[in-house]
PDB file of C-alpha atoms (C1' of nucleotides) in Angstrom:
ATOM      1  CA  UNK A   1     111.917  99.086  72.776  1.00 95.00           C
ATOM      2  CA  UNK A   2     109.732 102.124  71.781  1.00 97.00           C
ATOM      3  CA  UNK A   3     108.801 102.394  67.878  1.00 98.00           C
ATOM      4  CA  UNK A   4     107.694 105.938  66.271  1.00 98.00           C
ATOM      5  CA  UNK A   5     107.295 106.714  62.603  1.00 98.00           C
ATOM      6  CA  UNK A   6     107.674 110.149  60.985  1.00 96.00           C
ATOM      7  CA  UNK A   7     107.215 111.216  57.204  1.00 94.00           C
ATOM      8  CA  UNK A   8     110.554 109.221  56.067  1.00 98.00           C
ATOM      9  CA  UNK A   9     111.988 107.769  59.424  1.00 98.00           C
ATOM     10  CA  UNK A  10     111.393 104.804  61.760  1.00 98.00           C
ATOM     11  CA  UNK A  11     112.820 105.762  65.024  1.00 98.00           C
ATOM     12  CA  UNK A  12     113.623 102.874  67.705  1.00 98.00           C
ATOM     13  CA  UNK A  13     114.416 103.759  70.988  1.00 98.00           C
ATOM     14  CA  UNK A  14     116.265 101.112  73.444  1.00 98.00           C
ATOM     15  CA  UNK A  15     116.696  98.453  70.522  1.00 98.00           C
ATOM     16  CA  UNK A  16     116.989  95.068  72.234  1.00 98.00           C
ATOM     17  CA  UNK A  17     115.482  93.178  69.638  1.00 98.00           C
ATOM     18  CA  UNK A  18     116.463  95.245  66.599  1.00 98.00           C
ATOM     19  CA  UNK A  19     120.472  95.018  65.615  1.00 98.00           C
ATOM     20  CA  UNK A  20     120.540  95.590  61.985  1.00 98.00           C
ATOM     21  CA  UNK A  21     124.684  93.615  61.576  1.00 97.00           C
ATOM     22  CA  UNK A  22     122.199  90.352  63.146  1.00 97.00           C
ATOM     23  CA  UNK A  23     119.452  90.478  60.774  1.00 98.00           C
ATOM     24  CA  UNK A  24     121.288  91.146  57.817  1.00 97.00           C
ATOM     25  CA  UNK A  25     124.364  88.608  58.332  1.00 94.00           C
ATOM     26  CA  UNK A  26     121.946  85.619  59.761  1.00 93.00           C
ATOM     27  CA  UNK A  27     121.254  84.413  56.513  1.00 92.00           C
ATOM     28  CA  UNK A  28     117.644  85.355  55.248  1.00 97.00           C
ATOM     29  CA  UNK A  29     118.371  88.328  52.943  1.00 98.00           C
ATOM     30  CA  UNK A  30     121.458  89.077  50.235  1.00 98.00           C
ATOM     31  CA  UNK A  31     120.637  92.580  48.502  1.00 98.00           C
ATOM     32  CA  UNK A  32     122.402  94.935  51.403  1.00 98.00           C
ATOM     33  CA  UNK A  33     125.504  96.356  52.207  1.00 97.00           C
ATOM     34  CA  UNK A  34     127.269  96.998  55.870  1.00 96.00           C
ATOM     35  CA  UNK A  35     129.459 100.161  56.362  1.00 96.00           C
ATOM     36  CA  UNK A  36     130.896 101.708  59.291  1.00 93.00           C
ATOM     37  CA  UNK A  37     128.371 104.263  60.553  1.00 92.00           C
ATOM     38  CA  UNK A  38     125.055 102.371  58.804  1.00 97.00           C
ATOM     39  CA  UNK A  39     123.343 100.141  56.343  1.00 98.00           C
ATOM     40  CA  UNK A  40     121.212  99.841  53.557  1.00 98.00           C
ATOM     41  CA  UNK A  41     118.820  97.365  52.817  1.00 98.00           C
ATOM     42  CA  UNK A  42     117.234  97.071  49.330  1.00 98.00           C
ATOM     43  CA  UNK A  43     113.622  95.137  48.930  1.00 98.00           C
ATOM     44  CA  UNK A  44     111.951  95.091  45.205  1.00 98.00           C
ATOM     45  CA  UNK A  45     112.670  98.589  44.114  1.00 98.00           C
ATOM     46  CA  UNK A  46     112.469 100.107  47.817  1.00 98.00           C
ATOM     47  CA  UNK A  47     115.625 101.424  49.604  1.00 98.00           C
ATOM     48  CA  UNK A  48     115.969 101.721  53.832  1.00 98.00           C
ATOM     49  CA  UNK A  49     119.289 103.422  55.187  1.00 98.00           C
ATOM     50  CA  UNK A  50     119.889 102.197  58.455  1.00 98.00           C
ATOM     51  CA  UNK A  51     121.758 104.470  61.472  1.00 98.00           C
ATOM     52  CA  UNK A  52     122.693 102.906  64.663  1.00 98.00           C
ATOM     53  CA  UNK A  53     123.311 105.206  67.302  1.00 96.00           C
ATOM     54  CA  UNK A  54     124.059 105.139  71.019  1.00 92.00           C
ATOM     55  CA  UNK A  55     120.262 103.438  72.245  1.00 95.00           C
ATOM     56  CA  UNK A  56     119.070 104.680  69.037  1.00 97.00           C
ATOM     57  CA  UNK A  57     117.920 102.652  65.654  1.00 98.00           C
ATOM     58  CA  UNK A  58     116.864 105.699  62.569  1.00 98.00           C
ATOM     59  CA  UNK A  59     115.379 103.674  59.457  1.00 98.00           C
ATOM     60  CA  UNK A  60     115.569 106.643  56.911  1.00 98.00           C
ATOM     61  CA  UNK A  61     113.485 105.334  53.765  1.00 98.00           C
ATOM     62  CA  UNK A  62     110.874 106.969  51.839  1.00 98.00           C
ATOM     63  CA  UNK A  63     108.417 103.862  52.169  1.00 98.00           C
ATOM     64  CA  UNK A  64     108.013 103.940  55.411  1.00 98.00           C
ATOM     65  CA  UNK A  65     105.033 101.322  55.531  1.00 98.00           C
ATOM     66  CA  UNK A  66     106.843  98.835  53.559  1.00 98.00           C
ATOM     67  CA  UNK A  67     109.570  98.597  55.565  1.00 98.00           C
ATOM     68  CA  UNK A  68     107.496  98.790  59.231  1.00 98.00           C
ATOM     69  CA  UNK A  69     106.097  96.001  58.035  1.00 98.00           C
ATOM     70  CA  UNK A  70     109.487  93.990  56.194  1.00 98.00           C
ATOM     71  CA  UNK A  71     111.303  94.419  59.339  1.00 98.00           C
ATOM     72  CA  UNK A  72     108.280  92.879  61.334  1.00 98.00           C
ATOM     73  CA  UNK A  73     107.928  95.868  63.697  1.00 98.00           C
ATOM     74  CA  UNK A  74     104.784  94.639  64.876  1.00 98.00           C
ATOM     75  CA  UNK A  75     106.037  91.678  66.055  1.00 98.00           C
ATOM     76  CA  UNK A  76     107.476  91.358  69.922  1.00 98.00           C
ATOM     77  CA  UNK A  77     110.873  89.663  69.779  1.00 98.00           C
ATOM     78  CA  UNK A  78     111.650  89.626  73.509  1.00 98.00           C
ATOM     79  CA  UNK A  79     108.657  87.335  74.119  1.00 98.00           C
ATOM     80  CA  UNK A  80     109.936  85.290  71.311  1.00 98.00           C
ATOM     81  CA  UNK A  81     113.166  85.314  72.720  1.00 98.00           C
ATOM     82  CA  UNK A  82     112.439  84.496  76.612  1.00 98.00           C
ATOM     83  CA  UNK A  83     110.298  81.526  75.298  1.00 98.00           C
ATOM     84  CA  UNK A  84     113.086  80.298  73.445  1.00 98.00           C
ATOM     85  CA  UNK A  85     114.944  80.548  76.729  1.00 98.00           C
ATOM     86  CA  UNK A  86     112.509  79.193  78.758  1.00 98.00           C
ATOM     87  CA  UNK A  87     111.704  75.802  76.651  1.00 97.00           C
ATOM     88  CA  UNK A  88     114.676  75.239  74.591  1.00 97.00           C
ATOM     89  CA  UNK A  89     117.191  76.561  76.179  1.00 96.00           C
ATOM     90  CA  UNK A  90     118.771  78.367  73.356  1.00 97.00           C
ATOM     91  CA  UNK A  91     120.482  80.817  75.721  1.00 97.00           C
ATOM     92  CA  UNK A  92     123.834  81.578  74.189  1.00 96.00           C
ATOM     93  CA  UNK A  93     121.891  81.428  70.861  1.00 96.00           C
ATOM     94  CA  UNK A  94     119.852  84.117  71.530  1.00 98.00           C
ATOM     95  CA  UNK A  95     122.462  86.479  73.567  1.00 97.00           C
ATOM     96  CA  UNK A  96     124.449  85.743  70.713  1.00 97.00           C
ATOM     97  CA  UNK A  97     122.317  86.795  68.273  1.00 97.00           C
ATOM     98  CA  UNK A  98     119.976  89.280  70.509  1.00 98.00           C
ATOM     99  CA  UNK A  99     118.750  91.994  67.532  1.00 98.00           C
ATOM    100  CA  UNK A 100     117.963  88.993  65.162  1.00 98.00           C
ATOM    101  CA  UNK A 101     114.380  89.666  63.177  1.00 98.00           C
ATOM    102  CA  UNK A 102     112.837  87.438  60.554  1.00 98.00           C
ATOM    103  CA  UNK A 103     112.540  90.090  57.451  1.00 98.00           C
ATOM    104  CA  UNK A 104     108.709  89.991  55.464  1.00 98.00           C
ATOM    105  CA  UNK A 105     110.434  89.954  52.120  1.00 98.00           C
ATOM    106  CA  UNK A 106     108.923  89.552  48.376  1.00 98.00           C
ATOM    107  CA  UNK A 107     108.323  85.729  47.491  1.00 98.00           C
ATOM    108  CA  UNK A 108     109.189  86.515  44.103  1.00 98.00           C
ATOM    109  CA  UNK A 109     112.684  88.187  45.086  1.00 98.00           C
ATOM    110  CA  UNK A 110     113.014  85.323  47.849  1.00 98.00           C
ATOM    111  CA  UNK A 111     112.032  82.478  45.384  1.00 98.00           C
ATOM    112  CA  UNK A 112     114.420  83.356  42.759  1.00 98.00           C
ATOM    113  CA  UNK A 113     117.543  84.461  45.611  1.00 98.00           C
ATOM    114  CA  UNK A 114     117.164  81.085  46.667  1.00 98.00           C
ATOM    115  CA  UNK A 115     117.198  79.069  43.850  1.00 98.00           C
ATOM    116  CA  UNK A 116     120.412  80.646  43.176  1.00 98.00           C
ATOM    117  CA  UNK A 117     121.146  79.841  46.368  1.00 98.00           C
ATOM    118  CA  UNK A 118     121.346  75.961  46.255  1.00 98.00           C
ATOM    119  CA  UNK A 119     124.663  74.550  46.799  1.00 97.00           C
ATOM    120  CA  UNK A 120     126.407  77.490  46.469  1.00 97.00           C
ATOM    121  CA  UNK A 121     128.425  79.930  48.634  1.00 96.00           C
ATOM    122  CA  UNK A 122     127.102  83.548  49.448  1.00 96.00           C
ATOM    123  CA  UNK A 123     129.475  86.082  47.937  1.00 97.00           C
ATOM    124  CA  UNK A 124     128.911  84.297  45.055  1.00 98.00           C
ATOM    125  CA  UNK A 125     124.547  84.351  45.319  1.00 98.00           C
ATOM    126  CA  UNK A 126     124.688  88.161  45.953  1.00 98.00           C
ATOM    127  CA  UNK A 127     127.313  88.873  42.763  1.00 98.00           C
ATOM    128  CA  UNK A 128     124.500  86.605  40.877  1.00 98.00           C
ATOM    129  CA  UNK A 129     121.301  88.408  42.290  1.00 98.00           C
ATOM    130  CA  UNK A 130     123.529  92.007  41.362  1.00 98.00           C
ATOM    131  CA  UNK A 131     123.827  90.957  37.990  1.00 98.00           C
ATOM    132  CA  UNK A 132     119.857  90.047  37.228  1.00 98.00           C
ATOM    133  CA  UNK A 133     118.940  93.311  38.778  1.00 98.00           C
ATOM    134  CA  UNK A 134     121.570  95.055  36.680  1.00 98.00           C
ATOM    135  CA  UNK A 135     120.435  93.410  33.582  1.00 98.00           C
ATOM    136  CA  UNK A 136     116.493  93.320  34.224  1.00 98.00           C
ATOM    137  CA  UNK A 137     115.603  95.503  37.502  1.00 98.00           C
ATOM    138  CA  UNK A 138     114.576  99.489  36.865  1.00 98.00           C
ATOM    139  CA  UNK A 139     117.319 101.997  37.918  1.00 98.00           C
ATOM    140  CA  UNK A 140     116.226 103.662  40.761  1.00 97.00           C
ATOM    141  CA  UNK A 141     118.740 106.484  42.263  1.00 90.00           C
ATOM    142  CA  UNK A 142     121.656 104.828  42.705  1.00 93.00           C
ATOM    143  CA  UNK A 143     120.729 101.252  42.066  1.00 97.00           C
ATOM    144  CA  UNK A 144     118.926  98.210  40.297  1.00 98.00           C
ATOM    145  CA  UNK A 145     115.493  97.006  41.598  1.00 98.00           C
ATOM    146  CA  UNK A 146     114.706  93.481  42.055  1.00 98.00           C
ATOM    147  CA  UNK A 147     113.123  93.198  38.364  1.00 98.00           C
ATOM    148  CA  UNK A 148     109.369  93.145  38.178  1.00 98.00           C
ATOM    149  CA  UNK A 149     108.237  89.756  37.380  1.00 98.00           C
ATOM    150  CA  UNK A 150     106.442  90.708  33.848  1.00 98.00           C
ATOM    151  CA  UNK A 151     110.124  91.980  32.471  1.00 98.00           C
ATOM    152  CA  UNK A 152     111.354  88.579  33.300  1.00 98.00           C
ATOM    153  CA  UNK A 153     108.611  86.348  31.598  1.00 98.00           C
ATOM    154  CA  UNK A 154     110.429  87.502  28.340  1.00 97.00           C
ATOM    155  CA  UNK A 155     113.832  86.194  29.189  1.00 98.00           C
ATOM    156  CA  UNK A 156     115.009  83.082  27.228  1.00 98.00           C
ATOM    157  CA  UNK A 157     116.764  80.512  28.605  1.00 98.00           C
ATOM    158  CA  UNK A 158     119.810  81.383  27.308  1.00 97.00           C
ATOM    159  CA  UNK A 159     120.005  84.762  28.934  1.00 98.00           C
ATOM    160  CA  UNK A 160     119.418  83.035  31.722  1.00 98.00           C
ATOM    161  CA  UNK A 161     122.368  81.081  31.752  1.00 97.00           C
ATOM    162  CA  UNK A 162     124.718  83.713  30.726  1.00 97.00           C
ATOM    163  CA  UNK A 163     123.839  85.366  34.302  1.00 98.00           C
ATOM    164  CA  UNK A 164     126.580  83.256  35.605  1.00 97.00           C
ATOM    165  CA  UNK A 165     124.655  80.640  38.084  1.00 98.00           C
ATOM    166  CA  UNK A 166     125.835  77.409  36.543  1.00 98.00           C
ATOM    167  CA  UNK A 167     122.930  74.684  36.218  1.00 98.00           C
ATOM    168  CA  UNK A 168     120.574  77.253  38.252  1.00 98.00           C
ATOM    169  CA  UNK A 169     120.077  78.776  35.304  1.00 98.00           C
ATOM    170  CA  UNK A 170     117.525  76.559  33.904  1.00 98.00           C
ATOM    171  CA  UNK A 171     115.857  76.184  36.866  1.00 98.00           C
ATOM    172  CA  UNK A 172     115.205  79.980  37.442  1.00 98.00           C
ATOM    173  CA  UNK A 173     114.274  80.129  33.834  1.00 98.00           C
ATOM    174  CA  UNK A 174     111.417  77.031  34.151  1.00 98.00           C
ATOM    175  CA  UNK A 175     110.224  78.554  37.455  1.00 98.00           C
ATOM    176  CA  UNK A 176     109.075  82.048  35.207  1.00 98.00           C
ATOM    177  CA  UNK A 177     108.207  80.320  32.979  1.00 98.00           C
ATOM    178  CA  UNK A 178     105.348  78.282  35.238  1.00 98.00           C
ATOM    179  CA  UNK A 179     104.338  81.242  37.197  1.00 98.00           C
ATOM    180  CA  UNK A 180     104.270  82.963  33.937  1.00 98.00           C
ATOM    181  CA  UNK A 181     101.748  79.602  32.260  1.00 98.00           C
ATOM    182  CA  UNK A 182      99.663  80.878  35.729  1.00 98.00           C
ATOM    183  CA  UNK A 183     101.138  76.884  36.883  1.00 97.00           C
ATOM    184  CA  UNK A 184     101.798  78.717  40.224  1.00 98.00           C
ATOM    185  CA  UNK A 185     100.240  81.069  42.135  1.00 98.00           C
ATOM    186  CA  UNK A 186     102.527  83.916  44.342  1.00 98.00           C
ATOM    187  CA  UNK A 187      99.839  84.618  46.082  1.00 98.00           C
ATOM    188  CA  UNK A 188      98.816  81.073  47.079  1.00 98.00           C
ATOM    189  CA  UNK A 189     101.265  79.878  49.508  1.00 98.00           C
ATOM    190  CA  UNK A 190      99.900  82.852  51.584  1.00 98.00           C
ATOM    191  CA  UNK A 191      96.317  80.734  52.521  1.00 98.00           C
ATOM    192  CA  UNK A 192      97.605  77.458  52.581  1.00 98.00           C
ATOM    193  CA  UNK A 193      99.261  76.082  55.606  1.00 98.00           C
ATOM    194  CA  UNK A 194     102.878  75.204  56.306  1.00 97.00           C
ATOM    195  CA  UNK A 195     102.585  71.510  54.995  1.00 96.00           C
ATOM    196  CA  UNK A 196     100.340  72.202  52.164  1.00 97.00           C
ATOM    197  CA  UNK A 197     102.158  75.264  50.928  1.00 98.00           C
ATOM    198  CA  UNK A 198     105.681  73.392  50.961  1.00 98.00           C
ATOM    199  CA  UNK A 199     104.214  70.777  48.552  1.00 97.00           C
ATOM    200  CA  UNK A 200     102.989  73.654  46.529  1.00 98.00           C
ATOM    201  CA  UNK A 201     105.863  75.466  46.250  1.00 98.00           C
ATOM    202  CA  UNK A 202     108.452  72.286  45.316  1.00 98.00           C
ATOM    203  CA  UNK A 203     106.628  72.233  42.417  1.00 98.00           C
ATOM    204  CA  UNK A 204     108.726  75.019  40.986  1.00 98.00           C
ATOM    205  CA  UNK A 205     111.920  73.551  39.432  1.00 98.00           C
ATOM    206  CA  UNK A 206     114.693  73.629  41.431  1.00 98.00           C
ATOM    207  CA  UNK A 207     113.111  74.025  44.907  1.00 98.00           C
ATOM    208  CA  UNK A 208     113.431  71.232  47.065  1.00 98.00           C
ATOM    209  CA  UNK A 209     113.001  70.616  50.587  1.00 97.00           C
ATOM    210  CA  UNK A 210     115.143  73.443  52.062  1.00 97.00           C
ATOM    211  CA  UNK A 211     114.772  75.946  49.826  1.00 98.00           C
ATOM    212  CA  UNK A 212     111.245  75.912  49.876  1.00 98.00           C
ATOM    213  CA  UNK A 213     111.741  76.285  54.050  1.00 98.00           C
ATOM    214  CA  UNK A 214     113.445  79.242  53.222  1.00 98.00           C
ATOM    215  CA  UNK A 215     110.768  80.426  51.140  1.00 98.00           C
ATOM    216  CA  UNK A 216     108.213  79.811  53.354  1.00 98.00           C
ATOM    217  CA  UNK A 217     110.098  81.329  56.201  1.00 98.00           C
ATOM    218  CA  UNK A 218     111.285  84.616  55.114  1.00 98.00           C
ATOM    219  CA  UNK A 219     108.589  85.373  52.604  1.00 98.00           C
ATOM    220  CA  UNK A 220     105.431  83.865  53.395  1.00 98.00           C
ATOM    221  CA  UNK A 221     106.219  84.227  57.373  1.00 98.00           C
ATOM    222  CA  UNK A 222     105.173  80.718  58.101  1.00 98.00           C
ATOM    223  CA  UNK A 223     106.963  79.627  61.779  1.00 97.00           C
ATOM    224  CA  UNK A 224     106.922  76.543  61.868  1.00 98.00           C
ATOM    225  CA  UNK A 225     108.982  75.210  59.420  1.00 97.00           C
ATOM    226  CA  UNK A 226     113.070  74.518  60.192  1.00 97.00           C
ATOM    227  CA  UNK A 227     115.222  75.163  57.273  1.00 97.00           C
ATOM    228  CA  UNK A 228     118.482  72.244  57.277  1.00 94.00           C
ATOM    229  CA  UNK A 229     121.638  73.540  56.157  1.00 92.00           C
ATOM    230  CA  UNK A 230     125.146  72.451  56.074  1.00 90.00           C
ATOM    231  CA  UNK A 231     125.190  74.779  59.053  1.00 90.00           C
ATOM    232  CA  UNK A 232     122.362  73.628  61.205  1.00 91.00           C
ATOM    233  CA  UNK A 233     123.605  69.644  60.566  1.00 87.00           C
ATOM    234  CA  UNK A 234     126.875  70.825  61.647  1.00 86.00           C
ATOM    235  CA  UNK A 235     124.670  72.250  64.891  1.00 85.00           C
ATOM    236  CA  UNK A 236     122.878  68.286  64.734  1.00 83.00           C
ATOM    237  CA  UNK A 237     125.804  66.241  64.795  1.00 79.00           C
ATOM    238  CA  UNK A 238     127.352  68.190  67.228  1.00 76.00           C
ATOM    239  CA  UNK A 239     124.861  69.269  69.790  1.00 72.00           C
ATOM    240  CA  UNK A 240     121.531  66.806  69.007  1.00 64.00           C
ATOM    241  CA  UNK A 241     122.295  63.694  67.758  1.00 60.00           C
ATOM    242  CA  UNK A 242     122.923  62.371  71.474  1.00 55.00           C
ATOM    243  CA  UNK A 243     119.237  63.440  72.128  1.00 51.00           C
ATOM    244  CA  UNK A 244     117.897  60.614  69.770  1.00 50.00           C
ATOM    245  CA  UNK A 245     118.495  59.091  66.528  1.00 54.00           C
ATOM    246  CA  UNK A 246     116.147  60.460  63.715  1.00 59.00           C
ATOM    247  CA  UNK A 247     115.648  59.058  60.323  1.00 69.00           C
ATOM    248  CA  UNK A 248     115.060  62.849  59.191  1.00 84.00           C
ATOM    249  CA  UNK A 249     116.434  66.061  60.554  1.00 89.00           C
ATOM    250  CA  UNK A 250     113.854  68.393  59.340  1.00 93.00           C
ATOM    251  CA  UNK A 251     110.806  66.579  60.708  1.00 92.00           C
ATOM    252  CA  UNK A 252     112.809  65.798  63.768  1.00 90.00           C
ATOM    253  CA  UNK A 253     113.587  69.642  64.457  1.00 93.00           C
ATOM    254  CA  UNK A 254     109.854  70.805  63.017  1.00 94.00           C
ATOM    255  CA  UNK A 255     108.192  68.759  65.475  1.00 94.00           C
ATOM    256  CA  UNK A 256     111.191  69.840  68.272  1.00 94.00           C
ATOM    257  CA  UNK A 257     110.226  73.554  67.902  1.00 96.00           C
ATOM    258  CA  UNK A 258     107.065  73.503  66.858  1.00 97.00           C
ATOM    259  CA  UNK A 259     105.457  77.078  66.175  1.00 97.00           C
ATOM    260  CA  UNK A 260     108.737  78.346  67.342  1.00 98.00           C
ATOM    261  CA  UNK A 261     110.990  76.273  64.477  1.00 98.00           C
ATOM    262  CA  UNK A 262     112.147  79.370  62.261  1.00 98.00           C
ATOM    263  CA  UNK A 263     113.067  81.456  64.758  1.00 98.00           C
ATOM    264  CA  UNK A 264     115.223  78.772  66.394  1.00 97.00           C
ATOM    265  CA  UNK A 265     116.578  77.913  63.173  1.00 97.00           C
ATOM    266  CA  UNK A 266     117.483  81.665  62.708  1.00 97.00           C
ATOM    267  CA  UNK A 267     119.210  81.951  65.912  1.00 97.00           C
ATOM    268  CA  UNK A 268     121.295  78.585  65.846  1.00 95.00           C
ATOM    269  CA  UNK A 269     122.284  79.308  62.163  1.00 94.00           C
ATOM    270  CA  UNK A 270     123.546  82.448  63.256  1.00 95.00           C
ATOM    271  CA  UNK A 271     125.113  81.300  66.628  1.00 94.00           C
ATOM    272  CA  UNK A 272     126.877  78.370  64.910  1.00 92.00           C
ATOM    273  CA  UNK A 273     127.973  80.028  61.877  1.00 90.00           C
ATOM    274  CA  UNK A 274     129.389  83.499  63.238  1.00 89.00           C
ATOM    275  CA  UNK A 275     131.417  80.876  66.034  1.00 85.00           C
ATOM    276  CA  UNK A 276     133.300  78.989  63.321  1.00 62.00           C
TER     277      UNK A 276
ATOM    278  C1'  DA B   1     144.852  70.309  41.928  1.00 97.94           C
ATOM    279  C1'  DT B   2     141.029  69.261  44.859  1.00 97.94           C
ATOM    280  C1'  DC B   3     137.420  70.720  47.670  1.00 97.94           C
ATOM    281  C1'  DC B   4     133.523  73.259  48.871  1.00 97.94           C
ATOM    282  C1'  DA B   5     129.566  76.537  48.996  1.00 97.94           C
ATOM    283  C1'  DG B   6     122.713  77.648  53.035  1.00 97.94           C
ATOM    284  C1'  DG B   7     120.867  71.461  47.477  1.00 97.94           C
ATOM    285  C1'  DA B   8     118.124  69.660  43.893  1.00 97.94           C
ATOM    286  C1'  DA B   9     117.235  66.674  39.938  1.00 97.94           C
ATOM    287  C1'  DG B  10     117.982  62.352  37.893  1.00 97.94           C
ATOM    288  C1'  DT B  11     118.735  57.469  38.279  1.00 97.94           C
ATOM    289  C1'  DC B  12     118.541  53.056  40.306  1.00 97.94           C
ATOM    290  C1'  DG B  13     117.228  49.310  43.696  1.00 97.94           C
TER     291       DG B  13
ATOM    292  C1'  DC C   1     110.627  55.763  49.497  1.00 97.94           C
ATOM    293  C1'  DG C   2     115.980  55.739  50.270  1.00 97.94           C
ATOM    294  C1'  DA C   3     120.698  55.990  48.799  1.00 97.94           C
ATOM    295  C1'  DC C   4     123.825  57.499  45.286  1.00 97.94           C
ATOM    296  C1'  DT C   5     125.596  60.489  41.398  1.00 97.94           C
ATOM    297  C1'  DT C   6     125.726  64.544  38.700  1.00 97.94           C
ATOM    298  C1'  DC C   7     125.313  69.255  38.092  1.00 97.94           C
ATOM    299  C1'  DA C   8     128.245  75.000  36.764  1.00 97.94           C
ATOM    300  C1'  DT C   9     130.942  78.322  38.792  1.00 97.94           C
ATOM    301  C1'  DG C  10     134.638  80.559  41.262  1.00 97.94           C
ATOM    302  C1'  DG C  11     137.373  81.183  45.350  1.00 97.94           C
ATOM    303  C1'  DA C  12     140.498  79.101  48.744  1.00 97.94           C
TER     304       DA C  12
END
DNA sequence: ATCCAGGAAGTCG
DNA sequence: CGACTTCATGGA
């Protein structure tokens, strides 16, 4: 896989670890849309267009940095992948979902997406996420930003419930409001570790133990945490629960995978989900 | 109509 | 702590 950057283009060559259908549909991001011939991926108020070609990948996006970095280009997914292999055994996982990459995405986009996110179903989150960009996020060509945190420190609680997310409502409104009051720090989770910053961050109303995986996962790129969802206890019950007995799934699986827990998670979510 | 969707808060023992 | 109930909304 060979990487170059021009002016407004980041051109892959041989993509075996970059399929853009994988790392959109696996569950980590919900502002993006999938047509025939390409993508596009929206971050903040940044835009990527994303052409797949025959052993070709062309990210066309005027912020080129941003999005080297968001899709984790640095990163070498094939020695992820082998090791995966190689101690886990996750080999239909990871055919499965070969092109999978963990995004580096805002933690103020990611917090709020997945507080909206709780118990609910995921046409449903990105119709929700639409409508808060539509109402609050700056019209850029030809759509909404993620709104800048300031321009939501002024919403009442009442507009947010009127975006449509049921009970969530409250609980996106109390979370601005405490980063707002300076009660939490974006920034913070960053320099703590995995433990630490997971206590830290389900301070915020209405994160609890998963969603704050998430958060830590696909914002503050912290590995070793394993993210429990309907679909990875489906993949438990199935597939695990032989293994041993466990009084608690996430701690079991943490400890299972170690440094390599979120991108296991990643590529059983996907595997299980996309196979009924 | 009932159930469910990438769960979390509230309550109780 | 651990188990148990409630919580909006909309689609199947």
């Amino acid at each position: 896989m060979k990487i170059t950057t021009q002016e407004n283009k980041i051109i892959i060559e041989n993509p075996i670890d970059f399929n853009i259908i994988h790392i959109l549909d696996c569950g980590q991001i919900f502002r993006y849309k999938i047509f025939d011939n390409y993508a596009v991926v929206y971050s903040l108020d940044k835009k990527c267009v994303i052409e797949t070609m025959e052993n070709k990948v062309v990210l066309n996006t005027e912020d080129v940095d941003y999005f080297y970095n968001f899709f984790d280009l640095d990163t070498d997914y094939s020695a992820i992948k082998s090791n995966l292999i190689k101690q886990f055994n996750l080999v239909n996982q990871v055919e499965y979902g070969y092109g999978i990459r963990i995004l580096k995405q805002d933690p103020f986009e990611i917090i709020l997406s997945f507080i909206i996110s709780a118990n609910n179903n995921i046409p449903r989150i990105k119709q929700i996420i639409n409508r808060l960009c539509e109402r609050y996020g700056e019209k850029c060509d030809d759509f909404y930003a993620f709104p800048k945190t300031e321009i939501l420190f002024n919403a009442s609680l009442e507009e947010f419930e009127s975006l449509g997310a049921g009970y969530r409502g409250k609980y996106l409104y109390k979370t601005v409001q405490m980063i707002k009051n300076g009660d939490f720090d974006l920034a913070l989770p960053y320099e703590l570790n995995s433990e630490k910053a997971k206590v830290y961050i389900m301070n915020l109303y209405g994160v609890g133990p998963k969603v704050a995986d998430c958060i830590l996962l696909f914002a503050y790129s912290k590995n070793d945490v394993f993210p429990v969802d309907t679909w990875i206890k489906k993949v438990y019950k199935d597939e695990m629960l032989k293994e041993n007995t466990p009084f608690n799934i996430n701690l079991y699986l943490k400890n299972k995978y170690g440094n390599m827990s979120g991108f296991a998670q990643q590529y059983l979510f996907y595997h299980r989900r996309e196979n009924k």
